[in-house]
Structures are given as structure tokens and as C-alpha cells.
Tab-separated table of C-alpha atoms in Angstrom:
chain	number	residue	atom	x	y	z
M	189	MET	CA	169.165	10.396	139.735
M	190	CYS	CA	171.985	11.699	138.335
M	191	GLY	CA	174.450	12.964	141.133
M	192	ILE	CA	175.884	15.530	138.942
M	193	CYS	CA	173.564	17.593	137.144
M	194	GLY	CA	170.722	16.323	139.334
M	195	CYS	CA	168.056	14.776	136.435
M	196	GLY	CA	166.603	11.671	135.242
M	197	SER	CA	168.181	8.359	135.786
M	198	THR	CA	168.753	7.719	131.562
M	199	VAL	CA	170.387	10.012	128.574
M	200	THR	CA	170.569	9.407	124.627
M	201	VAL	CA	174.300	8.983	123.394
M	202	ASP	CA	173.423	8.135	119.651
M	203	GLY	CA	170.519	6.516	119.936
M	204	ARG	CA	171.090	4.656	122.607
M	205	GLU	CA	170.331	4.418	126.279
M	206	ILE	CA	172.816	4.628	128.887
M	207	SER	CA	172.976	5.258	132.608
M	208	HIS	CA	173.561	9.274	133.153
M	209	ASP	CA	176.067	9.000	135.808
M	210	GLU	CA	178.266	7.058	132.894
M	211	ALA	CA	177.092	9.720	130.426
M	212	HIS	CA	178.735	11.930	132.865
M	213	ARG	CA	181.948	10.306	133.531
M	214	LEU	CA	182.763	9.508	129.570
M	215	ARG	CA	181.842	12.958	129.178
M	216	LEU	CA	179.822	11.695	126.298
M	217	ALA	CA	177.289	14.697	124.771
M	218	HIS	CA	173.924	12.994	125.218
M	219	GLU	CA	170.163	13.835	125.148
M	220	HIS	CA	167.661	13.992	127.950
M	221	ALA	CA	165.168	11.812	127.831
M	222	GLN	CA	162.092	13.271	126.029
M	223	ASP	CA	159.572	12.309	129.719
M	224	GLN	CA	162.381	14.268	131.789
M	225	ARG	CA	161.246	17.765	131.622
M	226	HIS	CA	163.194	20.218	133.884
M	227	GLY	CA	164.657	23.846	133.746
M	228	HIS	CA	166.753	24.944	130.645
M	229	GLY	CA	169.859	27.097	129.897
M	230	HIS	CA	171.618	25.260	133.464
M	231	SER	CA	175.442	25.200	132.655
M	232	HIS	CA	177.437	22.582	133.328
M	233	ALA	CA	180.335	24.451	134.444
M	234	ALA	CA	182.672	21.865	135.903
M	235	ASN	CA	182.484	19.222	133.060
M	236	GLY	CA	181.861	21.709	129.969
M	237	HIS	CA	180.132	19.189	127.828
M	238	ALA	CA	177.044	20.103	125.410
M	239	HIS	CA	173.804	18.667	125.613
M	240	ASP	CA	170.610	19.519	123.884
M	241	HIS	CA	167.326	18.760	126.776
M	242	GLY	CA	164.187	17.344	125.003
M	243	SER	CA	160.856	19.610	126.294
M	244	GLY	CA	157.669	17.468	126.701
M	245	ASP	CA	156.440	19.672	123.482
M	246	HIS	CA	159.766	18.842	121.523
M	247	HIS	CA	158.813	15.736	118.455
M	248	HIS	CA	162.075	14.096	119.236
M	249	HIS	CA	162.008	10.571	120.659
M	250	HIS	CA	165.008	8.992	121.860
M	251	HIS	CA	164.310	5.680	119.419
M	252	HIS	CA	163.413	7.533	116.723
M	253	ASP	CA	166.263	10.718	116.290
M	254	HIS	CA	168.730	8.912	114.502
M	255	ALA	CA	166.532	6.633	112.378
M	256	PRO	CA	167.862	6.468	108.387
M	257	GLY	CA	164.943	6.191	106.688
M	258	HIS	CA	162.490	9.614	106.768
M	259	GLY	CA	159.610	8.388	105.539
M	260	HIS	CA	158.263	10.776	102.300
M	261	HIS	CA	154.503	10.830	101.796
M	262	HIS	CA	153.535	9.912	97.814
M	263	ASP	CA	149.787	10.512	97.894
M	264	TYR	CA	148.559	9.048	94.786
M	265	GLY	CA	146.956	11.904	93.268
M	266	ALA	CA	143.794	10.116	91.772
M	267	GLY	CA	142.554	7.294	93.789
M	268	ALA	CA	141.039	3.880	92.537
M	269	ALA	CA	138.226	5.972	90.697
M	270	GLY	CA	140.464	8.071	89.417
M	271	LEU	CA	139.119	11.182	91.817
M	272	SER	CA	140.667	13.078	94.442
M	273	VAL	CA	138.389	13.597	97.161
M	274	PRO	CA	140.129	15.826	99.749
M	275	GLY	CA	139.108	14.645	103.251
M	276	LEU	CA	139.124	11.065	102.304
M	277	THR	CA	141.683	8.723	103.019
M	278	GLN	CA	142.916	7.254	100.102
M	279	GLN	CA	145.740	4.352	100.238
M	280	ARG	CA	149.532	6.352	100.009
M	281	LEU	CA	152.597	5.092	99.004
M	282	ILE	CA	155.305	5.864	102.037
M	283	GLU	CA	159.218	5.184	100.943
M	284	VAL	CA	160.999	3.723	103.975
M	285	GLU	CA	164.526	3.076	102.849
M	286	THR	CA	165.460	1.593	106.044
M	287	SER	CA	167.380	-1.565	107.228
M	288	LEU	CA	165.937	-4.054	109.062
M	289	LEU	CA	168.831	-3.819	111.167
M	290	ALA	CA	168.019	-0.175	111.656
M	291	ARG	CA	167.727	0.115	114.928
M	292	ASN	CA	170.680	-2.677	116.219
M	293	ASP	CA	172.818	-0.252	113.876
M	294	GLY	CA	171.860	2.643	116.020
M	295	LEU	CA	172.700	1.200	119.312
M	296	ALA	CA	175.709	-0.498	117.833
M	297	ALA	CA	176.894	2.928	117.356
M	298	GLY	CA	175.989	4.444	120.786
M	299	ASN	CA	178.455	1.567	121.722
M	300	ARG	CA	180.389	2.160	119.888
M	301	ARG	CA	181.333	6.255	121.042
M	302	VAL	CA	181.346	4.863	124.443
M	303	LEU	CA	184.418	2.744	123.783
M	304	SER	CA	185.826	5.144	121.702
M	305	ALA	CA	185.806	7.695	124.803
M	306	LEU	CA	187.237	5.461	126.783
M	307	ARG	CA	189.624	4.381	124.249
M	308	ALA	CA	188.432	0.632	124.485
M	309	PHE	CA	189.115	-2.011	122.201
M	310	ALA	CA	186.476	-4.631	121.516
M	311	VAL	CA	186.712	-7.717	119.740
M	312	ASN	CA	183.236	-10.097	119.305
M	313	LEU	CA	184.510	-13.430	119.364
M	314	VAL	CA	182.477	-15.635	117.196
M	315	SER	CA	182.508	-19.015	116.629
M	316	SER	CA	180.794	-22.945	116.552
M	317	PRO	CA	180.120	-23.784	120.018
M	318	GLY	CA	183.658	-26.027	121.380
M	319	SER	CA	186.177	-24.096	119.249
M	320	GLY	CA	187.378	-22.717	122.620
M	321	LYS	CA	186.578	-19.781	122.920
M	322	THR	CA	186.303	-19.579	126.955
M	323	THR	CA	189.838	-21.260	127.375
M	324	LEU	CA	191.491	-19.197	125.129
M	325	LEU	CA	189.861	-16.037	126.910
M	326	CYS	CA	191.590	-17.793	130.293
M	327	ARG	CA	194.601	-18.174	128.793
M	328	THR	CA	194.403	-14.737	127.226
M	329	ILE	CA	194.134	-12.847	130.485
M	330	SER	CA	196.427	-14.408	132.176
M	331	MET	CA	198.757	-13.611	130.013
M	332	LEU	CA	197.794	-9.702	129.569
M	333	GLU	CA	198.137	-9.665	133.317
M	334	GLY	CA	198.133	-5.838	134.624
M	335	GLN	CA	196.250	-4.832	131.488
M	336	PRO	CA	192.838	-3.497	132.216
M	337	LEU	CA	190.294	-5.705	130.797
M	338	ALA	CA	186.464	-7.384	130.891
M	339	VAL	CA	184.241	-9.716	129.796
M	340	ILE	CA	180.987	-10.146	128.170
M	341	GLU	CA	179.645	-13.632	128.554
M	342	GLY	CA	176.810	-14.539	125.815
M	343	ASP	CA	175.587	-18.267	125.787
M	344	GLN	CA	171.319	-19.631	125.820
M	345	GLN	CA	171.583	-20.676	129.313
M	346	THR	CA	173.901	-20.964	132.703
M	347	GLU	CA	176.341	-18.833	134.360
M	348	ASN	CA	178.866	-21.573	133.666
M	349	ASP	CA	181.290	-18.897	130.997
M	350	ALA	CA	181.025	-16.418	133.579
M	351	ASP	CA	181.779	-18.428	136.616
M	352	ARG	CA	185.405	-19.897	134.615
M	353	ILE	CA	186.313	-16.151	133.566
M	354	ARG	CA	185.433	-14.470	137.109
M	355	ALA	CA	187.859	-17.492	137.958
M	356	THR	CA	190.800	-15.555	137.109
M	357	GLY	CA	190.102	-12.699	138.623
M	358	ALA	CA	188.789	-10.908	135.709
M	359	ARG	CA	185.278	-8.757	135.479
M	360	ALA	CA	182.571	-11.076	133.638
M	361	VAL	CA	179.179	-10.129	132.737
M	362	GLN	CA	177.067	-12.985	131.774
M	363	VAL	CA	174.067	-12.189	129.385
M	364	ASN	CA	171.477	-15.122	128.466
M	365	THR	CA	170.185	-14.894	125.401
M	366	GLY	CA	166.819	-17.019	126.111
M	367	LYS	CA	166.579	-18.658	122.960
M	368	GLY	CA	167.930	-16.011	120.954
M	369	CYS	CA	170.847	-16.873	118.850
M	370	HIS	CA	172.633	-14.124	118.813
M	371	LEU	CA	174.137	-11.145	120.694
M	372	ASP	CA	172.476	-7.580	119.687
M	373	ALA	CA	173.692	-4.218	120.394
M	374	GLN	CA	171.381	-3.393	123.249
M	375	MET	CA	172.481	-6.379	124.969
M	376	VAL	CA	175.892	-5.496	124.973
M	377	GLY	CA	174.854	-1.837	125.901
M	378	GLY	CA	173.151	-3.254	129.133
M	379	ALA	CA	176.443	-5.294	129.878
M	380	MET	CA	178.731	-2.464	129.419
M	381	ASP	CA	177.252	-0.227	131.502
M	382	ALA	CA	176.900	-2.795	133.922
M	383	LEU	CA	181.170	-3.488	133.758
M	384	ARG	CA	181.621	0.569	134.292
M	385	LEU	CA	184.977	0.029	132.131
M	386	GLU	CA	188.313	1.152	132.929
M	387	PRO	CA	189.689	3.593	130.209
M	388	ALA	CA	192.306	1.828	127.598
M	389	SER	CA	190.127	-1.248	128.268
M	390	LEU	CA	189.789	-4.382	126.379
M	391	LEU	CA	186.765	-5.491	126.136
M	392	PHE	CA	185.936	-9.285	124.970
M	393	ILE	CA	182.519	-10.215	123.773
M	394	GLU	CA	182.279	-13.559	123.623
M	395	ASN	CA	178.881	-14.035	121.497
M	396	VAL	CA	176.759	-17.111	121.239
M	397	GLY	CA	178.226	-20.244	119.971
M	398	ASN	CA	177.127	-20.086	116.349
M	399	LEU	CA	178.295	-20.093	113.023
M	400	VAL	CA	175.625	-17.847	111.389
M	401	CYS	CA	173.316	-14.737	113.191
M	402	PRO	CA	176.322	-13.327	114.839
M	403	ALA	CA	177.939	-12.306	111.333
M	404	ALA	CA	174.414	-9.477	110.529
M	405	PHE	CA	174.746	-7.859	114.224
M	406	ASP	CA	176.939	-5.156	114.827
M	407	LEU	CA	177.387	-4.626	118.418
M	408	GLY	CA	180.120	-2.080	118.132
M	409	GLU	CA	182.953	-4.051	118.198
M	410	ASP	CA	186.236	-2.752	117.095
M	411	ALA	CA	186.651	-6.608	115.307
M	412	LYS	CA	185.172	-9.488	114.719
M	413	VAL	CA	187.177	-12.067	115.466
M	414	ALA	CA	186.269	-15.900	114.364
M	415	ILE	CA	187.756	-19.011	116.049
M	416	LEU	CA	187.775	-21.885	114.269
M	417	SER	CA	189.428	-25.249	115.972
M	418	VAL	CA	191.306	-27.865	113.072
M	419	THR	CA	188.802	-30.624	114.670
M	420	GLU	CA	185.829	-28.822	112.942
M	421	GLY	CA	186.638	-29.260	109.382
M	422	GLU	CA	188.797	-27.492	106.359
M	423	ASP	CA	185.389	-26.380	104.367
M	424	LYS	CA	184.063	-24.751	107.205
M	425	PRO	CA	184.183	-21.832	105.942
M	426	LEU	CA	182.994	-22.080	102.539
M	427	LYS	CA	180.290	-23.925	104.553
M	428	TYR	CA	179.326	-20.799	106.753
M	429	PRO	CA	181.305	-17.874	104.179
M	430	ASP	CA	178.986	-14.977	105.926
M	431	MET	CA	181.054	-15.135	109.344
M	432	PHE	CA	184.786	-15.426	107.656
M	433	THR	CA	183.767	-12.833	105.814
M	434	ALA	CA	182.845	-10.570	108.808
M	435	ALA	CA	185.545	-11.194	110.409
M	436	ARG	CA	188.864	-9.083	110.232
M	437	LEU	CA	191.076	-12.134	112.061
M	438	ALA	CA	190.752	-15.830	112.153
M	439	ILE	CA	192.155	-18.274	114.905
M	440	LEU	CA	193.078	-21.704	114.052
M	441	ASN	CA	192.930	-23.251	117.202
M	442	LYS	CA	194.010	-26.151	118.334
M	443	ILE	CA	196.625	-26.210	116.316
M	444	ASP	CA	198.335	-28.919	118.488
M	445	LEU	CA	195.832	-31.425	117.814
M	446	ALA	CA	196.656	-31.030	113.756
M	447	PRO	CA	198.621	-34.098	113.195
M	448	HIS	CA	196.377	-35.986	115.436
M	449	CYS	CA	193.123	-35.609	113.209
M	450	ASP	CA	194.766	-35.366	109.378
M	451	ALA	CA	193.511	-31.972	109.327
M	452	ASP	CA	195.923	-29.611	107.135
M	453	PRO	CA	196.020	-26.066	108.444
M	454	GLU	CA	196.917	-25.059	104.787
M	455	VAL	CA	193.957	-26.022	103.345
M	456	TYR	CA	192.327	-24.317	106.346
M	457	GLU	CA	193.976	-20.569	105.537
M	458	ALA	CA	193.357	-21.136	101.488
M	459	ASN	CA	189.212	-21.809	102.302
M	460	LEU	CA	189.373	-18.593	104.819
M	461	ARG	CA	191.391	-16.473	102.082
M	462	ARG	CA	188.864	-17.482	99.823
M	463	VAL	CA	185.939	-16.060	101.495
M	464	ASN	CA	187.890	-13.253	102.914
M	465	PRO	CA	191.000	-12.121	100.916
M	466	GLY	CA	191.978	-9.856	103.573
M	467	ILE	CA	191.761	-11.443	106.820
M	468	ASP	CA	194.704	-11.763	109.196
M	469	ILE	CA	195.072	-15.517	110.373
M	470	LEU	CA	197.127	-16.471	113.464
M	471	ARG	CA	197.550	-20.014	113.965
M	472	LEU	CA	197.556	-21.250	117.787
M	473	SER	CA	197.115	-23.766	120.932
M	474	ALA	CA	195.040	-22.688	123.857
M	475	ARG	CA	195.827	-25.537	125.586
M	476	THR	CA	199.798	-25.425	124.978
M	477	GLY	CA	199.802	-21.828	124.626
M	478	GLU	CA	201.801	-22.046	120.943
M	479	GLY	CA	201.400	-19.258	119.097
M	480	MET	CA	199.601	-17.008	122.127
M	481	GLN	CA	202.198	-14.348	122.116
M	482	ALA	CA	201.068	-13.269	118.514
M	483	TRP	CA	197.553	-12.818	119.249
M	484	ILE	CA	198.351	-10.956	122.241
M	485	ASP	CA	200.296	-8.846	120.296
M	486	TRP	CA	197.267	-8.298	117.643
M	487	LEU	CA	195.369	-6.860	120.632
M	488	ARG	CA	197.834	-4.562	122.094
M	489	ALA	CA	198.453	-3.174	118.605
M	490	GLY	CA	194.433	-2.881	118.326
M	491	LEU	CA	194.331	-1.237	121.831
M	492	ALA	CA	196.906	0.752	120.538
M	493	THR	CA	195.133	2.291	117.485
M	494	LYS	CA	192.496	3.720	120.364
M	495	ALA	CA	195.143	5.443	122.204
T	239	MET	CA	169.067	-17.545	109.929
T	240	HIS	CA	167.217	-15.291	112.500
T	241	GLU	CA	164.318	-13.973	110.327
T	242	MET	CA	162.126	-13.935	113.915
T	243	SER	CA	164.545	-11.014	114.509
T	244	LEU	CA	164.171	-9.457	111.662
T	245	CYS	CA	160.764	-9.291	111.700
T	246	GLU	CA	160.942	-7.642	114.916
T	247	GLY	CA	162.895	-4.960	113.387
T	248	ILE	CA	160.085	-4.812	110.699
T	249	ARG	CA	157.539	-4.524	112.976
T	250	GLY	CA	159.279	-1.779	114.968
T	251	ILE	CA	159.817	0.513	111.486
T	252	VAL	CA	156.443	-0.267	110.746
T	253	GLU	CA	154.868	1.092	114.256
T	254	ASP	CA	157.343	3.934	114.086
T	255	GLN	CA	156.096	5.350	110.674
T	256	ALA	CA	152.652	4.688	111.523
T	257	ARG	CA	152.919	6.981	114.872
T	258	ARG	CA	154.652	9.737	112.549
T	259	HIS	CA	152.645	9.386	109.213
T	260	GLY	CA	149.435	8.563	111.291
T	261	PHE	CA	148.124	5.412	108.623
T	262	SER	CA	146.362	2.406	110.470
T	263	ARG	CA	147.048	-0.318	107.971
T	264	VAL	CA	149.842	-1.470	105.681
T	265	THR	CA	148.603	-3.301	103.005
T	266	ARG	CA	151.268	-3.599	100.973
T	267	MET	CA	155.149	-3.793	101.586
T	268	ARG	CA	158.237	-3.782	99.365
T	269	LEU	CA	161.681	-5.537	100.884
T	270	GLU	CA	164.933	-5.259	99.322
T	271	ILE	CA	166.909	-8.327	99.863
T	272	GLY	CA	170.303	-8.845	98.594
T	273	ARG	CA	171.965	-11.410	97.098
T	274	PHE	CA	174.207	-12.675	100.109
T	275	ALA	CA	172.438	-11.495	102.705
T	276	GLY	CA	171.345	-15.016	103.810
T	277	VAL	CA	168.318	-13.848	104.596
T	278	GLU	CA	166.096	-17.610	104.156
T	279	LYS	CA	162.782	-16.249	102.015
T	280	ALA	CA	159.748	-18.671	102.762
T	281	ALA	CA	161.222	-18.736	106.723
T	282	LEU	CA	160.654	-14.538	106.478
T	283	SER	CA	157.825	-14.580	104.894
T	284	PHE	CA	156.357	-17.714	107.787
T	285	ALA	CA	158.226	-15.190	110.329
T	286	PHE	CA	156.260	-11.663	109.395
T	287	ASP	CA	152.456	-13.180	109.343
T	288	VAL	CA	153.501	-14.623	112.741
T	289	VAL	CA	155.138	-11.367	113.982
T	290	MET	CA	152.783	-8.685	112.380
T	291	ARG	CA	150.150	-9.707	113.894
T	292	GLY	CA	148.323	-7.212	115.924
T	293	SER	CA	150.418	-4.702	114.373
T	294	PRO	CA	149.097	-1.916	111.278
T	295	ALA	CA	150.986	-5.222	108.742
T	296	GLU	CA	149.166	-7.780	110.024
T	297	GLY	CA	147.914	-9.396	106.520
T	298	ALA	CA	149.781	-7.265	104.523
T	299	ALA	CA	151.129	-8.357	101.273
T	300	LEU	CA	154.827	-8.969	101.185
T	301	GLU	CA	157.380	-8.570	98.320
T	302	MET	CA	160.630	-9.643	98.168
T	303	ILE	CA	162.945	-7.806	95.522
T	304	ASP	CA	166.288	-9.278	95.015
T	305	LEU	CA	169.367	-6.769	94.974
T	306	PRO	CA	172.428	-8.384	92.945
T	307	GLY	CA	175.977	-9.314	94.947
T	308	ARG	CA	178.874	-7.782	94.020
T	309	ALA	CA	182.667	-8.565	94.678
T	310	MET	CA	185.906	-7.571	94.155
T	311	CYS	CA	188.163	-10.061	92.795
T	312	PHE	CA	191.380	-10.144	94.192
T	313	ASP	CA	193.144	-11.576	90.867
T	314	CYS	CA	191.902	-9.256	88.234
T	315	ALA	CA	191.046	-6.178	90.792
T	316	GLU	CA	187.710	-5.862	88.749
T	317	GLN	CA	184.478	-5.907	90.510
T	318	VAL	CA	181.890	-8.762	89.048
T	319	GLU	CA	178.158	-10.144	89.661
T	320	LEU	CA	178.095	-13.018	91.484
T	321	ASP	CA	174.983	-15.306	91.069
T	322	ASP	CA	176.560	-17.589	94.568
T	323	ARG	CA	178.706	-16.148	97.031
T	324	LEU	CA	181.660	-18.554	96.270
T	325	SER	CA	181.017	-18.561	92.859
T	326	PRO	CA	184.814	-18.276	90.843
T	327	CYS	CA	185.176	-14.803	88.897
T	328	PRO	CA	183.585	-14.508	86.180
T	329	LEU	CA	186.090	-13.025	84.122
T	330	CYS	CA	189.623	-14.442	85.592
T	331	GLY	CA	188.040	-17.644	87.214
T	332	GLY	CA	190.243	-16.661	90.587
T	333	GLY	CA	188.885	-17.688	93.861
T	334	ARG	CA	189.831	-15.280	95.951
T	335	LEU	CA	186.478	-12.573	96.075
T	336	MET	CA	185.109	-10.088	99.161
T	337	PRO	CA	181.411	-8.957	98.741
T	338	GLU	CA	181.241	-5.616	97.896
T	339	THR	CA	177.383	-5.661	97.677
T	340	GLY	CA	174.525	-7.724	97.784
T	341	ASP	CA	174.293	-7.794	101.898
T	342	GLU	CA	171.546	-5.236	102.211
T	343	MET	CA	168.318	-6.166	104.217
T	344	ARG	CA	165.429	-3.551	103.882
T	345	ILE	CA	162.148	-1.948	103.669
T	346	ARG	CA	161.789	-0.030	100.117
T	347	ASP	CA	158.054	1.079	100.913
T	348	MET	CA	154.990	0.347	102.101
T	349	GLU	CA	151.318	0.920	100.831
T	350	VAL	CA	149.301	2.136	103.463
T	351	ILE	CA	145.654	3.681	104.301
């Protein structure tokens, strides 16, 4: 039960369920779930927020309020036999015009709103398995000493990565997707609630190592950052264009290894720009620290845009 | 890529629409799929049959409509239609193209009873 207004445990913000305490903490306007019936008309003078209370006989249901498709009936005036008989069920066409990802996109919008309220900057780190995401994160965290931050780790199995992050002293939540090949907005929303982010935090979401599926799933992040290591082959952006098109920044990691594996960073950059002419690119080595400062500066600049 | 997840999205929309419009069965569904959406149509069709079992769309005929992919060419500053994501600009031959449409994946309409 919410300790502030005394009603049920979850509420809806932009179609996304979050804990009621959290909604009050962030001062987000919210709707109470349909099954919570309690008196209307009470005020929250101390908090001063607006929220609608759905009573049992209202028709809104939290998962559907924000669905973009509304559906229009087009009863075929004449049935298959050329007749229209009142009361007789006929085949009809319903226009839906709803994205297959509508539910995820609605939940992502809710995450984005929570992040805005917190003035937090969230990056969705995407790459192949083995590109060095976790090593990059550990070094990033040590260079950001004093900066409030948290990490959501996505993997199919194990707590290994979250354990590595926690060893740096940072707060981390592990999300195991089981058979799933990507994180979705609902998983990230649940993890955000568990983390209880401090205001003006950096939030790092380490997606499942996979260059295909995570491209399509908005998590509510401010930017996708694609990490590519020089050992992976210069044509990787051409093989998996969607991910690099969706990313705002590409990090060319393990740059210290380039001379040892005949990798040409210029070719990597040309291929990245071929699939995304507007992409920012940083070359660095999370192992040696070369180029890391520019990445830290990029993160701080992103955070400043949320202030 | 994640055709199974997409079909779970379809099932959620079908169940929502069935409650809203009071129908019991979907006989035909038309999807619009952009050329750059990364959807494997054969895999989507297979997953559709599996995921719709027990829902109002079980056994529904599935039709997929292709939508064109358009991109902005950073060399000639024109919006052009591309057959393939990595094709050069058909106007100037440039290779730096940013997709602007073609990532659509949506249900256009359904025939229901």
C-alpha cells in the first residue's frame, strides 16, 4: 500500500505500471489501476500532483489506454448473399493500424518519462557477445567516481556480469531473459523500479549480446550505443546494418589490438557511416584506457542535456 | 529475428480488439511490413500459426503487404526508394543513406466474425 495516499500498490504512468511509492517519489501524474476503488475527490496538498482515479465502472484498462489503434467497424452493408439481416452476425472488417510493437513502445514511453522526471541519462549498450561491454562499463564506472549511476545487466543466463559490476561498488540489477534474445521495455521498467535511481543519474543498460533483435525494441533510453571491437571484422556494420542505423554512437573498442589483427579503423568508420551517415564514432580501448576520456565526456554531455 | 515476440504482440492486439469489438474469430489478417523492418516473412508466418493457437486468430489467413523503404541520401540530399538496405543511391550513386521509412511492422486490418 502506498504510504502517501493510502491506496493500492501499483499505478499507471503512460501505460506503464510502476509502484505507487515510486510515482509519488518522482511526482509523476498517474492513474490508479482499474481494480482499485476508493473515494474520489481527496486532495494531495503536500504533493500537488494531478491524477485520475479509475473507478470500477470506467472503461479504461491500463494496458489499453494508450494503444494507438482505435479500430473502426466497417460492417459490410451487404452480406455474402447480398442481404443484410439485423441481428445476424456477419463478417466485418476492423481497421487496426497498430504497430506490432505498440505495447512495448507504450511501456518505453513510460520509462522515458520516469527518466525525464529524474533528469537521468540512459544509454542502451548493444553489441555482439564478447565486444567488451562489461569491461568497458567497469572502467567507465571507475572513471566516474562520485557520479550517481546504476547498471541494468541483460543476459540469457547467470549473474556473472552483475557481479562484476557490483565489484566496482556500483548498483546493478541482473535481468535474465531466459530464452529471450533482447531486453524489452517491461523488463527495464521493473529493473528501474528495483534500482530506485537517484536524481541526475547515469543509467547503463547492457543489452543481451546480439546485433539483431535489440535494434527494434525501444527501452525508453536516451541513446543506443553500439560497441564494436576491432577483432570482429570491418564489414560487421554492413552485415548487421539495423543496429548501427539505430545507434547514436558507435564505440570502436579494443583499438590497442588493431595492429595485431590487421584491422583498419578507417574501414570500420567508413562502413559505419555507410549504414548511418549521422553516427558519432569514438575509438578507444577499455583495457588500456586509451580514448576513454572522450567517452566519459560524451556521457557527461548527454547528462547535461537532461538537466 | 524475433518473429515469436512479434506474434505475441499480434496476439495481445487481437485479444484487446476482440474485447473491444466483441468478435469471436479472426478469419483473415493483413500485416504491413516495411522493406527494412528485418522481418523474416516465412518465420513470422510459422510463428503466427503457433502463437495464435487458442486465440480468436487461430487458423486465420495471414497476408503480408510490403511497404517500400525510403532513405535520405547524404550526398545528393534527395529522398530515394531503395530495394535493398545497402544499395547505392539510384540518383547519384552515393553510399551514405539514412533510412527514413521502411521499418513499419503493423496490423492493417482484420476480417472478423
